Amino acid sequence: MRFIRIEENGLSVVFRIRDCGIVELERFSPAWGDGESADVKEKQWEDYHPLAEIQLTGKTSRRTPAYKHCFSSASYDLRYDRHEILEEESGKELRIFLETEYRMKAVYHMRFFDGVPVVQTWISLSNEGTEDLGLEYVSSFIYSDLCGDGSKKYYDKTDIYIPRNSWACEVTWQKCDAVDLNLSELGVHGFNINSGDNRNRFAYTGHSSWSSCEFLPMGYATDRETETTYCFQIEHSGQWHVEYGSYSDNTLYLALSGATEIEHGWWKNLAPGTCFESVPAAFGVVKGGLDEASAALTEYRRKIRRPNADDEKLNVIFNDYMNCLMGDPTEEREIAMIDKAADLGCEYYCMDCGWYDEGFWWDRVGEWMECDKRFPNGLKKVYDYAHSKGMKMGMWLEIEVMGTACGLADSLPDNWFVCRHGKRHIDNNRYLLDFRNPEVRRYCRSVVDRLIREYGCEYFKIDYNVTMGYGSDLDSDSCSQAIREHYDCLYQWYDEILRDYPDLVIENCGSGGMRMDYGMLKRLSLQSTSDQTDYIHNAYIGCNVASAVTPEQAGMWVYPYEDDREHVIFNMVNGLLLRPYISGMVWKMSEDNLALMREGIALYKAIREDVRQAVPYFPFGFHRYTDSQLAYGVHTDEKAYLAVLTPRTDRAEIPLSFDRNVKSVQAIYPSAADCTFGYENGVLTVQMPQEACGRLFRFDFE
């Protein structure tokens, strides 16, 4: 028996190579402290736990798995050949080469990033034999000893955080004990499970082409005994699957993957001479709780994303949609809004939907030509006016769709669109373009090139308000595989645009936060976090969202629609520690309240360098919609900022556990804070002037 041991970036990672050649991920934990042995005590597993799970058509399962993805026999067929550790620019990459007797070969990849206790993993498969191989399940990552350290059984000490997501109430975490999720040998009711073979699992899944419609493709799990927390994400915008379950030897596994046959009807033919690569996943572990795990995942996300100037500067954007023009633009209205945006100090102006049609534009999108009735002097006049005010100009596109009333759609062949059973798939009067078709990609690129060339567009808000359902049955091994191929082509399309226009800013909007994932966000600089129109409800999203997206990528609406001081302040505080999207009914604001908005934007510009470098912290943990007081912050080594919001009370008491001494505390927004506060014994107490208030605080460390 041999081992591969890597101690890197605060992680202790150990692979065991069994005498038969099966490779297992034996240990993934925080690195040992000084004075402790780095030798790993061998776990007496009763079963093999292969480092990858692969189910092939025609191959049996190793036992009765129910719906679990942990007993595929093809995984036993993969045997160790060799491994290598490469020194890459960002850190090390481990590659483990595996092969079978029938010449299916695999490479297991684990990439480390300097200074970050999170790795990226995926597996590459190739068929070097003479027979087709049908893929039904391929794990991107599986670890078979989650919460396995310490003296207690995992089910006595494991908390699992479920990342529930929904339209206009995004990032709503639910904390559950492992027993409550039926992940115990005793079952949820405490009965012994016959023969010790627990067939239960807890799983959540991304369906269709909205990656975060019901759940975010990520998660956290905490070991209460050892005070360690695991974090993970799946980096794809299509279908994905997260699964917790137990083996017969009472160990807890976590399996991450893209689409599966059981959950999505996915199937891929791996023909001789072809290759397949799983979607990438990330996995990390830290000593500590949610704050430490969120900080690690934040730093990892910064490592993997495309370097871009927008995420360095954190430009302030005015968008004319939410609680503002609401998709009804005209030349006159846009000129008036541009004046307001420039006066407030915004740096980009984004014209949202409706600019291409005079009436109900929803089902006529797809040609992307300006509407003469809305812009009698041409859209270029609006662009030039924004530029004359010192702002860069952008516009809304929903590039992956065509409306059913779009004349162009009628003239195009069906293979431009997602189809099933001989018909085009229609979702709410929209056809879905299929980016696997190179003609589709060329047409969509011509739209982008024209808008940049003719108008000087420097910012695109790319929306995605409908989904492709089960996928397409045209020219693919399965409908689900067509979704995967569509996204592979869409990613390449974005990569080529950003290669040719490196200063272009692209916002990722999926009907708000319905496509919030790091398949997109490793490429695009901004994420729309919600379509929520109520500023109080928006605060609950804002105080959780940095768990899912880096603070500087999290576009948060600041959209006052009442001419009231505390209403304006609350809106502003929602966005100051994220990326504020300025909007709202600014034409009805008094000069005093416009001054409050200008002050907030100026403050954001003063602190955004800190926001860019900071990591998030959550004094109360993740918030629920029943909470009466909210708090969310970011911190660097020298200082911390804290947004305090009181939607259902006028008083807040916030426990803070900084690992350094606080030298001073200031209320920094608004400058005339008119609230009473004190900081003592690690607790910030704030008395607001009324219910439904927000204030921003700064802590300086010694």
XYZ file of C-alpha atoms in Angstrom:
702
model
C 0.000 0.000 0.000
C 1.315 3.433 -0.971
C 0.302 7.009 -0.265
C 0.414 10.344 -2.086
C 0.696 13.117 0.491
C 0.421 16.849 -0.174
C 0.622 19.539 2.503
C -0.218 22.795 0.745
C -1.967 26.072 1.595
C -3.043 24.889 5.029
C -4.411 21.602 3.672
C -3.417 18.021 4.380
C -4.425 15.853 1.414
C -3.657 12.131 1.332
C -4.452 9.571 -1.374
C -4.109 5.865 -0.647
C -3.113 3.456 -3.419
C -4.395 -0.003 -2.524
C -2.350 -3.071 -3.394
C -4.934 -3.887 -6.081
C -4.362 -0.459 -7.663
C -7.577 1.274 -6.565
C -6.875 4.855 -5.477
C -8.828 6.514 -2.661
C -8.921 10.058 -1.329
C -8.027 9.075 2.228
C -7.882 12.460 3.889
C -8.772 16.076 3.144
C -8.397 18.197 6.244
C -6.741 21.285 7.660
C -2.975 20.750 7.910
C -1.598 19.472 11.182
C -0.390 22.073 13.655
C 3.164 22.435 14.925
C 4.347 19.519 16.977
C 1.765 17.083 15.608
C 2.579 14.180 13.386
C 1.808 14.553 9.715
C 1.496 10.760 9.434
C -2.050 9.687 8.738
C -3.610 6.883 10.685
C -4.974 4.384 8.216
C -8.750 4.118 8.344
C -10.084 0.588 8.396
C -12.642 1.032 5.630
C -14.678 -2.085 4.985
C -15.169 -1.171 1.346
C -13.113 0.508 -1.323
C -13.890 4.196 -1.762
C -12.515 5.075 -5.228
C -11.431 8.668 -5.842
C -13.838 8.856 -8.802
C -17.263 7.335 -9.390
C -18.078 6.390 -12.983
C -21.143 4.450 -14.079
C -21.010 2.815 -17.522
C -23.928 1.415 -19.477
C -23.964 -2.366 -19.179
C -21.874 -2.385 -16.006
C -23.419 -3.513 -12.751
C -23.492 -1.569 -9.507
C -21.392 -3.031 -6.707
C -24.434 -3.462 -4.493
C -27.995 -2.150 -4.311
C -27.380 1.593 -4.338
C -30.967 2.885 -4.522
C -30.429 6.344 -6.093
C -26.944 6.867 -4.679
C -23.907 7.434 -6.899
C -21.299 5.693 -4.748
C -21.311 2.036 -5.826
C -20.471 1.984 -9.532
C -18.456 -1.046 -10.604
C -16.551 0.823 -13.332
C -14.899 2.823 -10.559
C -13.336 -0.424 -9.304
C -11.969 -1.061 -12.781
C -9.818 2.087 -12.692
C -6.355 1.176 -11.417
C -3.347 3.337 -10.646
C -0.809 3.812 -13.416
C 1.252 6.808 -12.249
C 0.973 10.339 -10.924
C 2.717 13.672 -11.326
C 2.749 16.983 -9.510
C 3.216 20.002 -11.760
C 4.304 23.461 -10.679
C 1.879 25.883 -12.304
C 1.921 29.684 -12.105
C -0.957 29.758 -9.599
C 0.126 26.698 -7.604
C 0.576 22.948 -7.880
C -1.529 20.540 -9.895
C -1.733 16.847 -9.026
C -2.568 14.455 -11.842
C -3.302 10.806 -11.125
C -3.382 8.555 -14.197
C -5.715 5.549 -14.102
C -6.558 2.851 -16.607
C -8.795 -0.189 -17.077
C -8.347 -3.544 -18.819
C -10.791 -2.410 -21.536
C -8.619 0.673 -22.213
C -10.750 3.374 -20.715
C -8.213 5.756 -19.266
C -8.741 8.554 -16.760
C -6.783 11.475 -15.398
C -7.831 12.811 -12.008
C -6.916 16.491 -11.628
C -6.568 18.391 -8.354
C -5.349 21.974 -8.731
C -4.047 23.952 -5.769
C -3.945 27.751 -5.571
C -1.259 29.530 -3.593
C -2.475 30.735 -0.213
C -6.006 29.312 -0.538
C -7.303 26.173 1.281
C -9.596 25.275 -1.637
C -8.774 23.024 -4.600
C -10.324 22.632 -8.030
C -10.959 19.106 -9.271
C -12.189 17.375 -12.400
C -11.653 14.107 -14.233
C -10.779 13.482 -17.880
C -11.798 10.210 -19.560
C -10.610 8.770 -22.865
C -11.640 5.646 -24.715
C -8.575 4.012 -26.205
C -10.328 0.718 -26.802
C -12.439 -0.591 -29.681
C -15.937 -0.577 -28.122
C -18.276 2.327 -27.375
C -18.623 3.194 -23.695
C -21.879 4.738 -22.445
C -21.395 7.255 -19.633
C -24.259 7.545 -17.134
C -22.494 9.258 -14.237
C -19.063 10.856 -13.824
C -18.113 12.507 -10.545
C -16.168 15.745 -10.570
C -15.225 15.181 -6.932
C -16.048 12.690 -4.215
C -14.749 12.572 -0.658
C -15.709 9.619 1.480
C -14.819 10.754 4.979
C -16.585 14.070 5.470
C -16.555 15.072 9.160
C -14.568 11.903 9.856
C -12.004 13.337 12.278
C -12.481 13.356 16.032
C -14.045 10.707 18.241
C -17.738 11.117 17.388
C -19.625 9.580 14.497
C -20.385 12.030 11.702
C -24.124 11.875 12.352
C -23.642 13.089 15.927
C -21.911 16.322 14.916
C -22.554 17.383 11.301
C -24.463 20.475 10.212
C -25.287 20.755 6.527
C -26.192 24.121 4.995
C -28.663 23.837 2.114
C -28.339 26.724 -0.383
C -31.969 27.346 -1.277
C -32.511 29.863 -4.043
C -35.600 31.278 -5.667
C -36.632 34.160 -7.874
C -36.594 37.390 -5.830
C -35.559 35.596 -2.633
C -32.093 34.374 -3.551
C -29.445 32.875 -1.240
C -31.714 31.620 1.544
C -29.633 29.147 3.532
C -31.209 26.374 5.595
C -29.175 24.720 8.357
C -29.930 21.030 9.012
C -28.458 18.344 11.214
C -27.305 15.160 9.462
C -29.859 13.080 11.372
C -32.686 15.391 10.296
C -31.649 14.703 6.706
C -31.817 10.923 7.325
C -28.046 10.536 6.938
C -27.639 8.327 10.018
C -27.265 4.573 10.460
C -30.269 4.913 12.793
C -32.418 6.799 10.302
C -34.393 9.906 11.086
C -36.638 8.091 13.572
C -33.824 6.330 15.429
C -34.485 2.791 14.140
C -31.547 0.557 13.293
C -31.184 0.084 9.562
C -31.137 -3.579 8.616
C -27.674 -4.968 7.719
C -26.045 -1.574 8.273
C -26.437 -0.612 4.601
C -28.051 2.833 4.592
C -29.589 3.431 1.180
C -30.674 6.950 2.017
C -29.014 10.034 0.681
C -29.597 13.755 0.806
C -29.231 15.439 -2.562
C -30.042 18.679 -4.320
C -29.859 19.242 -8.026
C -29.748 21.922 -10.688
C -32.218 21.186 -13.482
C -32.302 22.563 -17.002
C -30.361 25.706 -17.943
C -30.995 27.906 -14.889
C -28.148 26.727 -12.688
C -29.505 28.311 -9.493
C -33.281 28.231 -9.937
C -33.989 26.207 -6.776
C -30.558 25.744 -5.225
C -27.154 27.340 -5.640
C -24.508 24.935 -7.027
C -22.502 25.036 -3.800
C -22.663 24.269 -0.096
C -21.132 24.254 3.369
C -20.920 21.542 6.027
C -19.603 21.958 9.591
C -18.112 19.431 12.019
C -19.213 20.705 15.433
C -16.744 18.503 17.325
C -13.545 19.458 15.505
C -14.771 22.978 14.618
C -13.939 22.587 10.955
C -16.051 23.684 8.001
C -16.091 22.359 4.442
C -17.042 24.498 1.444
C -17.630 23.549 -2.172
C -19.105 24.649 -5.494
C -19.806 23.214 -8.952
C -18.612 25.529 -11.706
C -21.173 25.105 -14.434
C -24.269 26.938 -15.660
C -26.265 23.915 -16.727
C -27.258 20.792 -14.829
C -25.417 19.618 -11.742
C -25.833 17.347 -8.728
C -24.753 17.482 -5.072
C -25.130 14.320 -3.013
C -24.452 13.428 0.614
C -24.708 9.805 1.677
C -23.166 7.133 3.859
C -21.305 3.921 3.159
C -21.936 0.680 5.009
C -18.906 1.412 7.236
C -20.639 4.555 8.556
C -18.576 7.128 6.747
C -20.185 10.179 5.153
C -19.451 10.984 1.532
C -19.993 14.107 -0.563
C -20.219 13.666 -4.348
C -20.233 16.566 -6.826
C -20.979 16.189 -10.523
C -22.523 17.614 -13.622
C -25.612 16.040 -15.164
C -26.510 12.420 -14.363
C -28.706 9.806 -15.976
C -30.887 9.308 -12.898
C -31.502 12.980 -12.176
C -31.365 14.500 -15.668
C -31.599 11.731 -18.249
C -27.981 12.444 -19.179
C -26.090 9.947 -21.308
C -22.899 10.373 -23.283
C -21.441 7.921 -25.767
C -17.672 7.768 -25.343
C -16.735 6.370 -28.728
C -13.280 4.910 -29.422
C -10.743 7.692 -29.804
C -12.880 10.317 -28.012
C -12.545 12.094 -24.672
C -14.854 13.526 -22.033
C -14.118 15.980 -19.240
C -16.298 16.436 -16.181
C -17.434 19.876 -15.108
C -14.981 21.454 -12.634
C -15.754 21.534 -8.936
C -14.107 23.196 -5.954
C -13.680 21.779 -2.452
C -12.016 23.217 0.631
C -11.848 22.933 4.399
C -10.865 25.337 7.174
C -10.523 25.408 10.919
C -13.435 27.568 12.010
C -16.978 28.248 10.912
C -18.924 29.906 8.129
C -16.884 33.110 8.194
C -13.606 31.279 7.659
C -15.084 29.000 4.986
C -16.720 31.907 3.128
C -13.438 33.808 3.243
C -11.595 30.822 1.745
C -14.177 30.407 -1.021
C -14.062 34.151 -1.752
C -10.297 34.106 -2.206
C -10.545 30.981 -4.355
C -13.144 32.632 -6.592
C -10.822 35.581 -7.081
C -8.050 33.189 -8.115
C -10.033 31.391 -10.816
C -11.822 34.305 -12.492
C -10.623 36.171 -15.554
C -8.457 39.165 -14.571
C -10.362 42.289 -15.587
C -10.251 46.007 -14.873
C -13.879 46.196 -13.728
C -13.304 43.868 -10.783
C -10.255 45.916 -9.875
C -11.901 49.342 -9.972
C -15.495 48.377 -9.029
C -17.253 50.868 -11.273
C -20.513 52.408 -10.068
C -23.352 51.578 -12.467
C -26.694 53.279 -12.985
C -29.265 50.916 -14.504
C -32.555 52.418 -15.648
C -34.792 49.389 -14.973
C -35.613 48.547 -11.375
C -38.162 50.883 -9.766
C -37.163 53.328 -12.519
C -38.148 53.163 -16.217
C -39.062 49.465 -15.880
C -38.442 48.596 -19.537
C -40.122 51.636 -21.082
C -37.264 53.806 -22.381
C -37.506 56.821 -24.684
C -34.930 59.344 -25.799
C -36.411 62.004 -23.514
C -36.500 59.747 -20.458
C -32.994 58.413 -21.026
C -31.512 61.906 -21.357
C -33.170 62.902 -18.077
C -31.898 59.751 -16.311
C -28.386 60.226 -17.675
C -28.358 63.731 -16.175
C -29.375 62.296 -12.796
C -26.838 59.464 -12.975
C -23.986 61.816 -13.842
C -24.976 64.202 -11.060
C -24.955 61.314 -8.554
C -21.415 60.343 -9.575
C -22.117 57.121 -11.503
C -19.454 55.880 -13.923
C -21.480 53.595 -16.213
C -25.018 54.001 -17.487
C -26.909 50.892 -18.602
C -30.065 51.190 -20.691
C -32.166 48.180 -19.805
C -34.813 46.336 -21.823
C -37.330 47.776 -24.281
C -35.049 49.861 -26.520
C -35.725 47.668 -29.581
C -39.545 47.664 -29.783
C -42.333 50.213 -29.499
C -44.876 48.041 -27.675
C -44.930 44.771 -25.764
C -41.430 43.702 -26.646
C -41.251 40.399 -24.740
C -42.122 38.057 -27.596
C -40.439 40.080 -30.371
C -36.837 40.095 -29.112
C -34.124 38.675 -31.340
C -33.222 41.182 -34.054
C -31.805 43.795 -31.658
C -32.446 46.872 -33.808
C -33.304 50.210 -32.211
C -36.931 51.351 -32.147
C -37.332 54.571 -34.180
C -40.450 55.634 -32.298
C -38.649 55.460 -28.972
C -35.506 57.089 -30.353
C -36.486 59.389 -33.231
C -32.970 60.878 -33.390
C -31.301 57.509 -33.188
C -29.933 55.536 -30.276
C -26.474 56.910 -30.998
C -27.625 60.295 -29.689
C -28.280 58.766 -26.250
C -24.904 57.063 -26.269
C -23.136 60.253 -27.238
C -24.984 62.158 -24.532
C -23.876 59.694 -21.836
C -20.307 59.949 -23.105
C -20.512 63.750 -23.012
C -21.386 63.469 -19.330
C -18.240 61.467 -18.651
C -19.953 58.080 -18.296
C -19.469 54.870 -20.245
C -22.581 53.477 -21.857
C -24.146 50.048 -21.914
C -27.327 48.207 -22.815
C -29.433 45.142 -22.066
C -29.430 42.017 -24.245
C -31.016 38.605 -23.932
C -28.822 37.092 -26.576
C -29.743 33.385 -26.159
C -33.409 33.795 -27.138
C -35.739 34.879 -29.925
C -39.369 35.762 -29.356
C -42.067 33.718 -31.072
C -43.293 36.954 -32.725
C -39.834 37.859 -34.010
C -39.927 37.895 -37.803
C -36.363 36.661 -38.075
C -37.189 33.510 -36.112
C -39.758 32.488 -38.721
C -37.122 32.553 -41.461
C -34.559 30.410 -39.665
C -34.205 26.614 -39.721
C -35.095 24.573 -36.644
C -31.475 23.637 -35.987
C -30.903 27.188 -34.754
C -33.129 26.388 -31.779
C -33.547 23.960 -28.906
C -35.931 21.302 -30.211
C -37.615 18.193 -28.881
C -39.878 15.701 -30.614
C -39.726 17.610 -33.888
C -40.862 20.921 -32.411
C -39.078 24.021 -31.177
C -39.058 24.301 -27.403
C -41.040 27.402 -26.332
C -40.801 28.915 -22.862
C -43.103 31.885 -22.225
C -43.279 32.867 -25.904
C -39.527 32.579 -26.391
C -37.485 30.192 -28.511
C -34.080 29.202 -27.121
C -31.110 29.566 -29.461
C -28.771 26.572 -29.587
C -25.168 27.781 -29.379
C -23.887 24.416 -30.605
C -24.780 25.693 -34.056
C -21.858 27.812 -35.347
C -24.268 29.928 -37.406
C -26.045 30.923 -34.194
C -22.765 31.933 -32.609
C -21.804 33.964 -35.681
C -25.137 35.763 -35.735
C -24.990 36.599 -32.020
C -21.413 37.787 -32.376
C -22.471 40.039 -35.251
C -25.060 41.629 -32.948
C -22.449 42.369 -30.293
C -19.937 43.674 -32.838
C -22.556 45.971 -34.409
C -23.659 47.464 -31.083
C -20.057 48.122 -30.102
C -19.078 49.485 -33.514
C -22.134 51.621 -34.293
C -23.014 52.953 -30.869
C -19.864 52.626 -28.781
C -21.363 50.146 -26.305
C -18.958 49.422 -23.428
C -21.212 47.379 -21.122
C -23.684 44.579 -21.732
C -26.241 43.363 -19.257
C -26.859 39.852 -20.574
C -30.168 38.514 -19.287
C -31.645 35.019 -19.440
C -35.321 34.952 -18.450
C -36.412 31.531 -19.742
C -34.926 28.048 -19.815
C -34.455 25.267 -22.353
C -36.319 22.706 -20.266
C -35.052 19.150 -20.705
C -32.626 20.178 -23.467
C -32.542 19.378 -27.182
C -32.821 16.020 -28.918
C -31.161 17.322 -32.087
C -27.690 15.927 -32.814
C -26.772 14.812 -29.295
C -26.503 11.611 -27.307
C -29.113 12.919 -24.870
C -31.141 16.087 -24.329
C -29.127 16.754 -21.209
C -25.822 16.403 -23.032
C -27.091 19.057 -25.460
C -27.385 21.484 -22.533
C -23.798 20.700 -21.559
C -22.600 21.229 -25.153
C -24.595 24.473 -25.454
C -22.826 25.870 -22.424
C -19.410 24.731 -23.593
C -20.029 26.691 -26.795
C -21.491 29.692 -24.949
C -18.423 29.850 -22.699
C -16.164 29.782 -25.750
C -18.282 32.541 -27.335
C -17.795 34.752 -24.260
C -14.087 33.959 -24.126
C -13.640 35.063 -27.738
C -15.574 38.315 -27.220
C -13.587 39.213 -24.111
C -10.361 38.347 -25.898
C -11.238 40.797 -28.670
C -12.745 43.454 -26.360
C -10.752 43.102 -23.118
C -12.188 46.310 -21.595
C -15.794 45.327 -22.251
C -17.829 44.842 -19.049
C -20.428 42.050 -19.118
C -23.002 41.596 -16.374
C -24.408 38.110 -15.822
C -28.153 38.355 -15.236
C -30.406 35.330 -15.228
C -33.824 36.765 -14.466
C -32.063 38.151 -11.408
C -30.037 35.426 -9.684
C -31.283 32.315 -11.500
C -27.939 31.661 -13.215
C -25.516 32.526 -10.422
C -22.537 30.214 -10.806
C -18.797 30.270 -11.428
C -19.067 28.761 -14.856
C -20.236 32.258 -15.784
C -18.546 34.286 -13.074
C -15.036 33.085 -13.799
C -15.536 34.899 -17.124
C -17.955 37.777 -16.490
C -17.190 40.508 -13.998
C -20.617 41.128 -12.460
C -23.624 39.172 -11.211
C -27.188 40.416 -10.912
C -28.250 39.079 -7.528
C -32.032 39.477 -7.701
C -35.128 40.942 -9.343
C -36.518 41.765 -5.896
C -38.296 45.148 -6.021
C -38.848 45.659 -2.284
C -35.879 47.295 -0.575
C -36.544 45.622 2.799
C -36.701 42.135 1.262
C -33.621 42.994 -0.780
C -31.655 43.512 2.435
C -32.049 39.844 3.375
C -30.516 38.871 0.029
C -27.750 41.453 0.389
C -26.740 40.199 3.826
C -26.300 36.605 2.570
C -25.155 36.987 -1.017
C -21.396 37.250 -0.407
C -21.532 33.582 0.599
C -22.311 32.797 -3.045
C -20.470 35.533 -4.984
C -17.423 37.673 -4.223
C -18.538 41.027 -2.766
C -17.186 43.005 -5.706
C -19.129 40.867 -8.216
C -22.437 40.957 -6.323
C -24.622 43.549 -8.054
C -27.050 44.882 -5.453
C -29.927 47.210 -6.298
C -29.887 50.633 -4.657
C -33.224 51.903 -5.936
C -35.048 54.357 -3.655
C -38.650 54.885 -4.699
C -39.896 56.990 -1.795
C -38.718 60.510 -0.988
C -37.885 59.639 2.596
C -34.534 59.987 4.381
C -34.421 56.586 6.093
C -35.752 54.846 2.971
C -32.876 56.297 0.934
C -30.264 55.458 3.588
C -31.516 51.868 3.947
C -31.312 51.384 0.165
C -27.783 52.782 0.091
C -26.550 50.608 2.968
C -27.877 47.525 1.108
C -25.250 48.033 -1.607
C -22.236 49.726 -0.042
C -20.328 46.530 0.815
C -21.174 44.811 -2.472
C -21.435 46.367 -5.954
C -24.203 48.984 -5.983
C -26.527 49.135 -8.982
C -28.002 52.643 -8.701
C -31.583 53.064 -9.917
C -34.979 54.062 -8.532
C -37.336 56.994 -8.864
C -34.581 59.557 -8.619
C -36.694 62.203 -10.352
C -38.966 62.417 -7.298
C -36.153 62.718 -4.718
C -35.678 65.965 -2.804
C -32.309 67.671 -2.984
C -31.547 66.505 0.569
C -32.156 62.883 -0.377
C -30.224 63.179 -3.637
C -27.374 64.542 -1.517
C -27.606 61.372 0.621
C -27.257 59.277 -2.544
C -24.293 61.342 -3.735
C -22.684 60.952 -0.319
C -23.163 57.186 -0.395
C -21.699 56.842 -3.890
C -18.727 59.026 -2.951
C -18.171 56.891 0.154
C -18.307 53.731 -1.948
C -15.605 55.108 -4.209
C -13.486 55.820 -1.121
C -13.838 52.290 0.315
C -14.121 50.136 -2.813
C -10.424 49.309 -2.788
C -11.015 47.749 0.630
C -14.149 45.939 -0.616
C -12.137 44.532 -3.522
C -9.579 42.962 -1.168
C -11.810 42.133 1.776
C -13.471 38.868 2.710
C -17.031 38.620 4.042
C -18.189 37.869 7.556
C -21.643 37.125 8.911
C -22.038 38.053 12.610
C -25.376 36.226 12.984
C -24.576 33.485 10.494
C -26.796 33.350 7.427
C -30.031 35.300 7.742
C -33.601 34.020 7.452
C -36.575 36.122 6.395
C -37.942 36.082 9.950
C -34.915 37.930 11.387
C -35.632 41.391 12.805
C -32.029 42.647 12.736
C -29.491 42.065 9.980
C -25.723 42.439 9.784
C -23.194 41.748 7.059
C -19.575 42.873 6.848
C -16.262 42.667 5.058
C -12.814 42.886 6.590
C -9.155 43.196 5.678
C -6.174 42.812 7.994
C -6.363 46.488 8.989
C -10.068 47.305 9.155
C -13.610 46.028 8.912
C -16.883 47.455 7.648
C -20.298 46.411 8.904
C -23.747 47.077 7.443
C -26.407 47.077 10.175
C -30.061 46.963 9.120
C -33.128 46.809 11.349
C -36.144 45.924 9.189
C -38.435 44.997 12.093
C -36.938 46.769 15.088
C -35.184 49.985 16.065
C -32.346 48.360 18.034
C -29.561 45.928 17.139
C -27.006 43.989 19.182
C -24.368 42.411 16.971
C -21.791 39.943 18.335
C -18.414 40.391 16.625
C -15.515 37.962 16.921
C -12.577 39.710 15.286
C -9.246 37.956 15.823
C -7.533 41.276 16.610
C -8.155 44.207 18.909
C -10.443 47.015 17.821
C -8.872 50.455 18.077
C -11.865 52.567 17.053
C -15.459 52.333 15.800
C -17.146 54.934 13.595
C -20.558 55.290 11.984
C -19.537 56.340 8.473
C -22.812 56.428 6.535
C -24.613 58.639 6.629
C -22.083 61.145 7.943
C -24.820 62.636 10.125
C -25.552 59.202 11.493
C -27.987 60.317 14.205
C -27.928 56.903 15.852
C -26.545 55.925 19.248
C -24.019 53.109 19.323
C -21.433 51.513 21.573
C -18.905 48.717 21.315
C -18.025 46.709 24.403
C -16.879 43.129 25.032
C -17.124 42.288 21.354
C -20.721 43.464 20.943
C -21.845 46.432 18.858
C -25.086 47.935 20.180
C -26.983 50.324 17.922
C -30.072 52.344 18.735
C -31.691 53.538 15.503
C -33.933 56.614 15.267
C -36.835 54.416 14.123
C -37.726 50.990 12.771
C -36.477 50.053 9.274
C -33.134 51.849 9.352
C -29.674 51.128 8.008
C -26.224 52.386 9.041
C -22.679 51.573 7.960
C -19.843 51.225 10.483
C -16.077 51.065 10.243
C -13.752 49.271 12.688
C -10.030 50.009 12.757
C -7.731 47.394 14.271
C -4.676 47.957 16.420
